[in-house]
CSV table of C-alpha atoms in Angstrom, one decimal:
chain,number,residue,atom,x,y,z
A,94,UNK,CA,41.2,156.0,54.5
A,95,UNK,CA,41.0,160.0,56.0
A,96,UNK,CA,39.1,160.6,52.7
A,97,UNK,CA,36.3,157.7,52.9
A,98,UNK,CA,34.3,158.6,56.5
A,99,UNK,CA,32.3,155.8,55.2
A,100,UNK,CA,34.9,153.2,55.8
A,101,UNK,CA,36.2,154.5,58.6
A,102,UNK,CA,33.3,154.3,60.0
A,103,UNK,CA,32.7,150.9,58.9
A,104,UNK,CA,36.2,150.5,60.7
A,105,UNK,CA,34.6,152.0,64.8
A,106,UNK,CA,31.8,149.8,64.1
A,107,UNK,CA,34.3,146.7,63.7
A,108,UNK,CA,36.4,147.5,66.5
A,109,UNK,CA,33.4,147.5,68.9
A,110,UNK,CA,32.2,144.7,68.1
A,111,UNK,CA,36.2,142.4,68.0
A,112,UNK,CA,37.1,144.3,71.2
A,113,UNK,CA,33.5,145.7,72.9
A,114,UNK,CA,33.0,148.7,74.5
A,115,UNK,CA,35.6,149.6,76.6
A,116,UNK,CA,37.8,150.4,73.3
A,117,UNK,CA,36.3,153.7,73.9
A,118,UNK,CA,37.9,154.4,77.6
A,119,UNK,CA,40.9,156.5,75.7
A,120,UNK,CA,41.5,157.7,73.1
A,121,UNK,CA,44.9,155.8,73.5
A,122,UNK,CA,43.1,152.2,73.7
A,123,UNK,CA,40.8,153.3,70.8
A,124,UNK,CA,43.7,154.0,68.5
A,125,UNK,CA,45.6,150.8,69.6
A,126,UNK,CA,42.8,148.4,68.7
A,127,UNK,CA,41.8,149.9,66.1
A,128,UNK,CA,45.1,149.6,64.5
A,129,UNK,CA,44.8,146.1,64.7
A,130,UNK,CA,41.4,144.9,64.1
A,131,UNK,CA,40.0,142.9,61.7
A,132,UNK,CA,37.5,145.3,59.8
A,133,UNK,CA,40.7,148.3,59.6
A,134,UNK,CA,43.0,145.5,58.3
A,135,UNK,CA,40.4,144.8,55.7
A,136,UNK,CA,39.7,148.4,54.6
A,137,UNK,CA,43.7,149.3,54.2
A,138,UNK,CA,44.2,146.4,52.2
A,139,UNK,CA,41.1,147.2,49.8
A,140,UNK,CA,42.2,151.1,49.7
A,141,UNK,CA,45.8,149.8,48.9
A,142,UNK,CA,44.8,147.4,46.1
A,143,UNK,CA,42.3,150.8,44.7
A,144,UNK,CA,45.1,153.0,44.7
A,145,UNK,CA,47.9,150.9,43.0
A,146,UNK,CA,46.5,147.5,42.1
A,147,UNK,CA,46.8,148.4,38.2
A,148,UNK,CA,50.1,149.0,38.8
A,149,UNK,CA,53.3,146.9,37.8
A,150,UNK,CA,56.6,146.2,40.2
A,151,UNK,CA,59.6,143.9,40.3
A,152,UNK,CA,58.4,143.5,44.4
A,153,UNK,CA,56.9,145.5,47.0
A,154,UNK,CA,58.7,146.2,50.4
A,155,UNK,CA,56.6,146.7,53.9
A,156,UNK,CA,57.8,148.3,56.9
A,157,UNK,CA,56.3,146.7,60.3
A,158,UNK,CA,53.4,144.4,60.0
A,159,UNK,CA,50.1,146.5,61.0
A,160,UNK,CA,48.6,146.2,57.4
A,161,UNK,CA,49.2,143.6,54.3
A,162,UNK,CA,50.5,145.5,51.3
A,163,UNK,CA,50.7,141.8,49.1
A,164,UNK,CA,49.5,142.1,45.4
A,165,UNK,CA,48.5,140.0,42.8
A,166,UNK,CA,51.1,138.8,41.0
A,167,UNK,CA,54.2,140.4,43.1
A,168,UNK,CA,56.7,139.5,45.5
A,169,UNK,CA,55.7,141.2,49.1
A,170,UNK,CA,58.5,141.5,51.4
A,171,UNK,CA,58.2,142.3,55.2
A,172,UNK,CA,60.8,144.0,57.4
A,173,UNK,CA,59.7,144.6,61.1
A,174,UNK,CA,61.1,144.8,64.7
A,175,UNK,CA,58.1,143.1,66.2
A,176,UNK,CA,55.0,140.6,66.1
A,177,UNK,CA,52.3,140.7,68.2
A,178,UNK,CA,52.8,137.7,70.1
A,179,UNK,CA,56.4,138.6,71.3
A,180,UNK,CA,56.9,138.9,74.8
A,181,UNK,CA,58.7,141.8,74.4
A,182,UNK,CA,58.0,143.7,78.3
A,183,UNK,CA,54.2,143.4,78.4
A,184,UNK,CA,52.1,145.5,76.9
A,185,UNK,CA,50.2,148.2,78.7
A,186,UNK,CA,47.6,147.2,81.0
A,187,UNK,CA,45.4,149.2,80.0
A,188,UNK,CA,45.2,148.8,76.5
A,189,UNK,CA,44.8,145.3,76.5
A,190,UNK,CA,45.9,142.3,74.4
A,191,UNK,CA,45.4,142.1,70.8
A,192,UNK,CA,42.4,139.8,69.1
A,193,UNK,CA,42.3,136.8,68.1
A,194,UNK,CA,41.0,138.2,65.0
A,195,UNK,CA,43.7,140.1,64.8
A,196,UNK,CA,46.3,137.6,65.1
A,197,UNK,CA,45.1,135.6,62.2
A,198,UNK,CA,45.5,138.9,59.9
A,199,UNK,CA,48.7,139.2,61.2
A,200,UNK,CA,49.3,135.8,60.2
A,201,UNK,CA,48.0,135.9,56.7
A,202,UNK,CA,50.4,139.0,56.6
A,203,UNK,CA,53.4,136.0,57.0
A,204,UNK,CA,52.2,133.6,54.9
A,205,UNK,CA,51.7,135.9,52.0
A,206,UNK,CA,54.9,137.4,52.2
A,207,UNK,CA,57.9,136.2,49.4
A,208,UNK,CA,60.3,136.4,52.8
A,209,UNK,CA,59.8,138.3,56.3
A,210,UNK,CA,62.8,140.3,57.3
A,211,UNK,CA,62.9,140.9,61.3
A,212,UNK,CA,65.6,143.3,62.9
A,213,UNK,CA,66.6,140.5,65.4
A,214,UNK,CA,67.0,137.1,66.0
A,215,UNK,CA,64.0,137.0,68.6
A,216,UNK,CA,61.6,138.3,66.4
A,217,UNK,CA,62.7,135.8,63.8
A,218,UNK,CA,62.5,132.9,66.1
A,219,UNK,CA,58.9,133.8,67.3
A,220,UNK,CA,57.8,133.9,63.9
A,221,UNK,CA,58.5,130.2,63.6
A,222,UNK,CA,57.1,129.3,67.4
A,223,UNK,CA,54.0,131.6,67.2
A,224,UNK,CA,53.0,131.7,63.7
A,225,UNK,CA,53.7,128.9,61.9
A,226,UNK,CA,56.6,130.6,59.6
A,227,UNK,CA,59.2,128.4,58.3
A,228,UNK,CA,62.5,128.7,59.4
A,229,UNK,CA,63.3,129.3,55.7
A,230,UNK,CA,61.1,132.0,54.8
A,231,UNK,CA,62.3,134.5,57.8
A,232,UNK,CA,66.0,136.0,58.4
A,233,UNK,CA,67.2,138.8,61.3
A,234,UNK,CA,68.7,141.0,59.0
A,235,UNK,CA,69.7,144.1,61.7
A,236,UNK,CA,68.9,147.9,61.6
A,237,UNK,CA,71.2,150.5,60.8
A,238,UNK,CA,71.2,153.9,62.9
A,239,UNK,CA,69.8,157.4,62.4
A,240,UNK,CA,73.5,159.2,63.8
A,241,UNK,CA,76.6,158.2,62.5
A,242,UNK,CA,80.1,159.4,63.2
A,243,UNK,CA,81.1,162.4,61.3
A,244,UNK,CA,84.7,162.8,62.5
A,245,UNK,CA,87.0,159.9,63.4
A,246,UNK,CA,85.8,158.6,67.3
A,247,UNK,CA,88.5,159.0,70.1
A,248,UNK,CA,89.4,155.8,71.5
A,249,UNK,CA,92.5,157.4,73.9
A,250,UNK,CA,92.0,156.0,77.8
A,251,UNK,CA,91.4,159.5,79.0
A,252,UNK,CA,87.9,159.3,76.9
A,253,UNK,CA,86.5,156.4,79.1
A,254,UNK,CA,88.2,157.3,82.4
A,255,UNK,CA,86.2,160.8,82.5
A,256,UNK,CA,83.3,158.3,83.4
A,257,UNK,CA,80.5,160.5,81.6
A,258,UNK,CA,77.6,158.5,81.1
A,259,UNK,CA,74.5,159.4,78.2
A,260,UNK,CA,71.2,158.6,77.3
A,261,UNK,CA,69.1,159.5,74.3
A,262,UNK,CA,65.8,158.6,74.5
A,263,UNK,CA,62.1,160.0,74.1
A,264,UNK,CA,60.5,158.4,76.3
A,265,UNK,CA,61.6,158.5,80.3
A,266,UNK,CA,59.5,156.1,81.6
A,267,UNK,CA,59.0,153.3,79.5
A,268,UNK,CA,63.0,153.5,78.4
A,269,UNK,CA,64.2,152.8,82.3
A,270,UNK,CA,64.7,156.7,83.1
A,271,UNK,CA,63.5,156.1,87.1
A,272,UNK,CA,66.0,152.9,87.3
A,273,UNK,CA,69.0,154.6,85.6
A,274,UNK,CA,68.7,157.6,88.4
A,275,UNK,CA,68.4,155.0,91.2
A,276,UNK,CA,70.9,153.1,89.9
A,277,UNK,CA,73.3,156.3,89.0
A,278,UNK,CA,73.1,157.4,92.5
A,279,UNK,CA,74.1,154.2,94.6
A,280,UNK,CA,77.2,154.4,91.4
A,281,UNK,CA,78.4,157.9,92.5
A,282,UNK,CA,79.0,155.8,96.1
A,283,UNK,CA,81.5,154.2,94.3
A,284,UNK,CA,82.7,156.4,91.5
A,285,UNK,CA,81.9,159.6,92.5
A,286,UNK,CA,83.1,161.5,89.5
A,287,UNK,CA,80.5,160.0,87.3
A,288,UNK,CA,78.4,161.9,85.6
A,289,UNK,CA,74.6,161.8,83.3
A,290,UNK,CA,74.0,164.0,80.5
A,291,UNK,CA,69.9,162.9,79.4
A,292,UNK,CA,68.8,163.7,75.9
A,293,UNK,CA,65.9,163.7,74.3
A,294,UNK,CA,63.3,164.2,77.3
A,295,UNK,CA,63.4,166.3,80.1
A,296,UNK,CA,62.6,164.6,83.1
A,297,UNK,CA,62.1,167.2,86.6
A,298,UNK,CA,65.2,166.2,88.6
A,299,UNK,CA,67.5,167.6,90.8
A,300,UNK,CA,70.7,165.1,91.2
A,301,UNK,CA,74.0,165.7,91.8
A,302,UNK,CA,76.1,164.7,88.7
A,303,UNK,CA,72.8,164.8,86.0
A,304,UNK,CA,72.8,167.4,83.3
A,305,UNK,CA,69.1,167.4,81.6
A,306,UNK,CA,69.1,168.7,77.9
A,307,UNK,CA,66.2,167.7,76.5
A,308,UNK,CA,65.8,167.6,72.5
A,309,UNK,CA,68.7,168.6,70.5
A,310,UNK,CA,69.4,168.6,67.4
A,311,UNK,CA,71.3,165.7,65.8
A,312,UNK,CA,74.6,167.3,65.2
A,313,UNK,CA,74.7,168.0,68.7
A,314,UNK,CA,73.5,164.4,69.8
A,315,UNK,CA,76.8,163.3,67.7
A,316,UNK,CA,79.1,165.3,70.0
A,317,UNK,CA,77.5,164.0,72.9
A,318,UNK,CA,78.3,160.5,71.9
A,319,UNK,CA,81.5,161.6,70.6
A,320,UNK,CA,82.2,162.6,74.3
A,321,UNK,CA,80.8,160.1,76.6
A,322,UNK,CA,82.6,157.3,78.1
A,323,UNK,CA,79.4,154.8,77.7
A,324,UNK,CA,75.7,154.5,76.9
A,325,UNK,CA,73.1,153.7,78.7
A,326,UNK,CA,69.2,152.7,78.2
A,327,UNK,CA,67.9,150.6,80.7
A,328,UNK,CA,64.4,150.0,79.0
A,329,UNK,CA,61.2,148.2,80.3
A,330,UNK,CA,59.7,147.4,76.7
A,331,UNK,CA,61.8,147.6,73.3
A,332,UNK,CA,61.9,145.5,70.4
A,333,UNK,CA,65.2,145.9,68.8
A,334,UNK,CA,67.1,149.6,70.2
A,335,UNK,CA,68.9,151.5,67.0
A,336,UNK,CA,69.7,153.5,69.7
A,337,UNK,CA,72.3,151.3,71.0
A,338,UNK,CA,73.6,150.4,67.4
A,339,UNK,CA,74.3,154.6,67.4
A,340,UNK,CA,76.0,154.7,70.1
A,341,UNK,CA,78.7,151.3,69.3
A,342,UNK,CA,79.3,153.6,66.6
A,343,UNK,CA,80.7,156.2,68.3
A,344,UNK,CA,82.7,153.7,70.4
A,345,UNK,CA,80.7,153.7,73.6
A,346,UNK,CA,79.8,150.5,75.7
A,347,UNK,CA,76.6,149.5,76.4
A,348,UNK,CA,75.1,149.0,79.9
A,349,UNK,CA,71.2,148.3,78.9
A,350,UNK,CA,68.5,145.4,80.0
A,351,UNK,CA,67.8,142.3,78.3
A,352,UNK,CA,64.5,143.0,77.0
A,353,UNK,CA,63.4,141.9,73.4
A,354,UNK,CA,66.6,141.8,71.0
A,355,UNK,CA,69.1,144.0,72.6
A,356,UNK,CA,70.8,140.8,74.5
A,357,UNK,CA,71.5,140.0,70.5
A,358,UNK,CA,73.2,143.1,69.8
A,359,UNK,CA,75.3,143.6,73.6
A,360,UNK,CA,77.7,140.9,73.3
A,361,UNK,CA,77.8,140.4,77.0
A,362,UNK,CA,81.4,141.5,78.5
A,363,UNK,CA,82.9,142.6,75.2
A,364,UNK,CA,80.8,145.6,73.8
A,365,UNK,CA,78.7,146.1,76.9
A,366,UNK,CA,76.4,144.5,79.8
A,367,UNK,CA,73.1,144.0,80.4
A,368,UNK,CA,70.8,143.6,83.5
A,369,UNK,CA,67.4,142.5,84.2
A,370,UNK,CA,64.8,145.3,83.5
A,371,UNK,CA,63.7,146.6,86.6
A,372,UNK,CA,66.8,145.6,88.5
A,373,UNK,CA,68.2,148.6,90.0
A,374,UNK,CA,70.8,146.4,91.7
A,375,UNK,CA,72.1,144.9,88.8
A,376,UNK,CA,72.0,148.2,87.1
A,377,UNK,CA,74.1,149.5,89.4
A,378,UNK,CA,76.6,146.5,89.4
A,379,UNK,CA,76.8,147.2,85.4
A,380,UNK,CA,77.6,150.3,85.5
A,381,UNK,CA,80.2,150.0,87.9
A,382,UNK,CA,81.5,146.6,86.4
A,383,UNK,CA,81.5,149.2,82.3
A,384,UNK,CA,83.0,152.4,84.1
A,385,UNK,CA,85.7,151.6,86.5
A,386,UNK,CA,88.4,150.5,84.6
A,387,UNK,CA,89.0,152.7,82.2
A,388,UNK,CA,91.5,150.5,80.0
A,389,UNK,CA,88.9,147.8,80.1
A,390,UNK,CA,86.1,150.4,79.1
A,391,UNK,CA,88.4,151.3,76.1
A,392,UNK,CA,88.4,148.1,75.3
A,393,UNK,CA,84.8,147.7,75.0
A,394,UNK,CA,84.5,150.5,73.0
A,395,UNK,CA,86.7,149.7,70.4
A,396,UNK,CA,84.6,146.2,70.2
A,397,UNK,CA,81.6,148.0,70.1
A,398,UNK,CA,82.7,150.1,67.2
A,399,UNK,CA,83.4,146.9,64.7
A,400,UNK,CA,80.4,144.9,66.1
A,401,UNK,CA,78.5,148.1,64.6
A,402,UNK,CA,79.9,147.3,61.3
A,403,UNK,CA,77.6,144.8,60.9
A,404,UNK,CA,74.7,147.5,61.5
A,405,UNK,CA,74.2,149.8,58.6
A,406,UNK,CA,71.4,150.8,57.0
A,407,UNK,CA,73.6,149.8,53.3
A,408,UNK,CA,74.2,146.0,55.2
A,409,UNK,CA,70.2,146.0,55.4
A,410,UNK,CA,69.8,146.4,52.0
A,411,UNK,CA,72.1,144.3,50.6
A,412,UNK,CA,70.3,141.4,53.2
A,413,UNK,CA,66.9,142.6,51.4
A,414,UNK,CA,68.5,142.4,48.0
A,415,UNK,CA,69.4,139.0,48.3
A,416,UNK,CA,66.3,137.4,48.5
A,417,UNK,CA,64.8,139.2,45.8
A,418,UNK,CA,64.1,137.0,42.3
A,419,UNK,CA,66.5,137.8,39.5
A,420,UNK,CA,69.3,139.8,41.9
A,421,UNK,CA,72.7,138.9,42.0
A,422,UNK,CA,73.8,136.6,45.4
A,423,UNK,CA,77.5,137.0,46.4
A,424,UNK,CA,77.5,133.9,48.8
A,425,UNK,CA,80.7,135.1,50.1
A,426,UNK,CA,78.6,137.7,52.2
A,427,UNK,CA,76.7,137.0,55.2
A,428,UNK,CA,73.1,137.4,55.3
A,429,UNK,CA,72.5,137.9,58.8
A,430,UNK,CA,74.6,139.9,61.3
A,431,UNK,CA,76.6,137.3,64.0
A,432,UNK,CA,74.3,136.9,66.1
């Protein structure tokens, strides 16, 4: 597409005249529709089908569901955390809802498909509800994570009674940053030893108890986990959370909201809680509810750790595998995490 400025100009044509002129506001809302309009669509599919169309393959595999990568001839599989549809924490204001133009692409993208693969059961479901899917032709097949333990994870009682909270995340807002602070500093009422470590943004704060670090490296994210006594991620908007499948890992509870499919991986009480997002109050009660017991944290922990068994990246895979024409099926294997 960078190489044709006639089709991409083709593409700012159709965008204006599926959403009108106020896709030109930001560069932000230009870049959002644009991504999912009808004429964009189009093009990526024709410049796909140029570039590899003469080609032969046992199937093709598609990540998310912002363009249609189905050929002639060849099973197209689909693997995404989201659909447009989902209700998954509103999207920005500003940038406005997706077409209906666009929803019908994004349809076509489903009924094309040999089998859609969603990380969680939401997702799944939605596809069904929203689009017409069958039941049969959709399965939440899970993530796996991006840190994994290196070392064996310390599940002694003195880990979870140091009360050291962590979050990893990029994004401070839209991940619950401003909630988790409120709700950290009515829990140091309570358990004053507690303590924050934040990773991966750098927020301006000045709090007793909060240790910003910013980006690190992974092998230091991994001792950080290795160290905490539990995770938390209170987010506004989020699809599915690998995030929270790291951090089971490592043997840490979860304390996170109930936005999109996290409620499916938090098995409420036993690897973690969850609270409405946006509920500082309930935030708070989590928290304290996860951290002061330390023998009862412990015991989340080492939940967490074998509910994360089901979420690997090799799991995921095999899930894919399984649905694919002429590979062996070993129907003594799930093909779906418990959800």
């Amino acid at each position: 597409m960078k190489a044709d400025p006639v089709a991409q100009l083709r593409c700012l044509i159709g965008v204006q005249r599926e959403y009108g002129l106020s896709s030109w506001r930001s560069r932000d809302i230009a870049r959002f529709r644009l991504a999912r309009s009808r004429s964009y669509y189009r093009a990526v599919r024709a410049a796909l089908r140029r570039r590899v169309g003469g080609q032969r393959f046992d199937f093709t595999l598609q990540t998310q569901s912002l363009f249609n990568a189905a050929l002639p001839g060849f099973p197209n599989f689909v693997y995404t955390d989201h659909v447009a549809r989902a209700a998954l924490g509103g999207t920005p204001e500003a940038l406005g809802e997706p077409s209906e133009a666009w929803w019908a692409c994004e349809r076509e993208i489903y009924e094309e498909a040999a089998h859609v693969f969603t990380f969680g059961p939401k997702i799944r479901g939605m596809l069904a509800s929203q689009y017409g899917i069958a039941g049969t032709k959709a399965s939440a097949i899970g993530a796996g994570a991006s840190v994994v333990p290196q070392r064996p994870v310390d599940v002694t009682t003195a880990r979870y009674a140091a009360r050291k909270i962590v979050f990893v995340g990029v994004d401070w807002e839209r991940k619950g940053g401003p909630e988790l602070i409120a709700a950290f500093r009515a829990l140091r009422r309570r358990l004053p030893d507690a303590t924050l470590t934040i990773i991966g943004c750098q927020p301006q704060l000045n709090e007793p108890g909060v240790t910003v670090l910013g980006r690190l490296p992974l092998a230091e994210v991994e001792a950080h986990y290795h160290e905490a006594s539990c995770f938390c991620m209170p987010s506004r908007l989020e699809p599915f959370g690998i995030v929270f499948i790291e951090a089971m890992q490592f043997g840490l509870p979860v304390v996170a909201t109930d936005v999109g499919d996290i409620g499916a991986i938090v098995a409420e009480g036993r690897t973690g809680r969850t609270a409405r997002a946006g509920d500082v109050d309930a935030l708070t009660e989590a928290l304290f509810e996860t951290l002061r017991d330390p023998d009862r944290c412990r015991t989340m922990g080492q939940a967490a750790i074998e509910r994360a068994k089901q979420f690997t990246w090799d799991e995921v895979a095999r899930r894919i595998l399984a649905h694919v024409p002429g590979q062996p099926i070993d129907s003594s294997l799930a093909l779906e995490p418990s959800w």
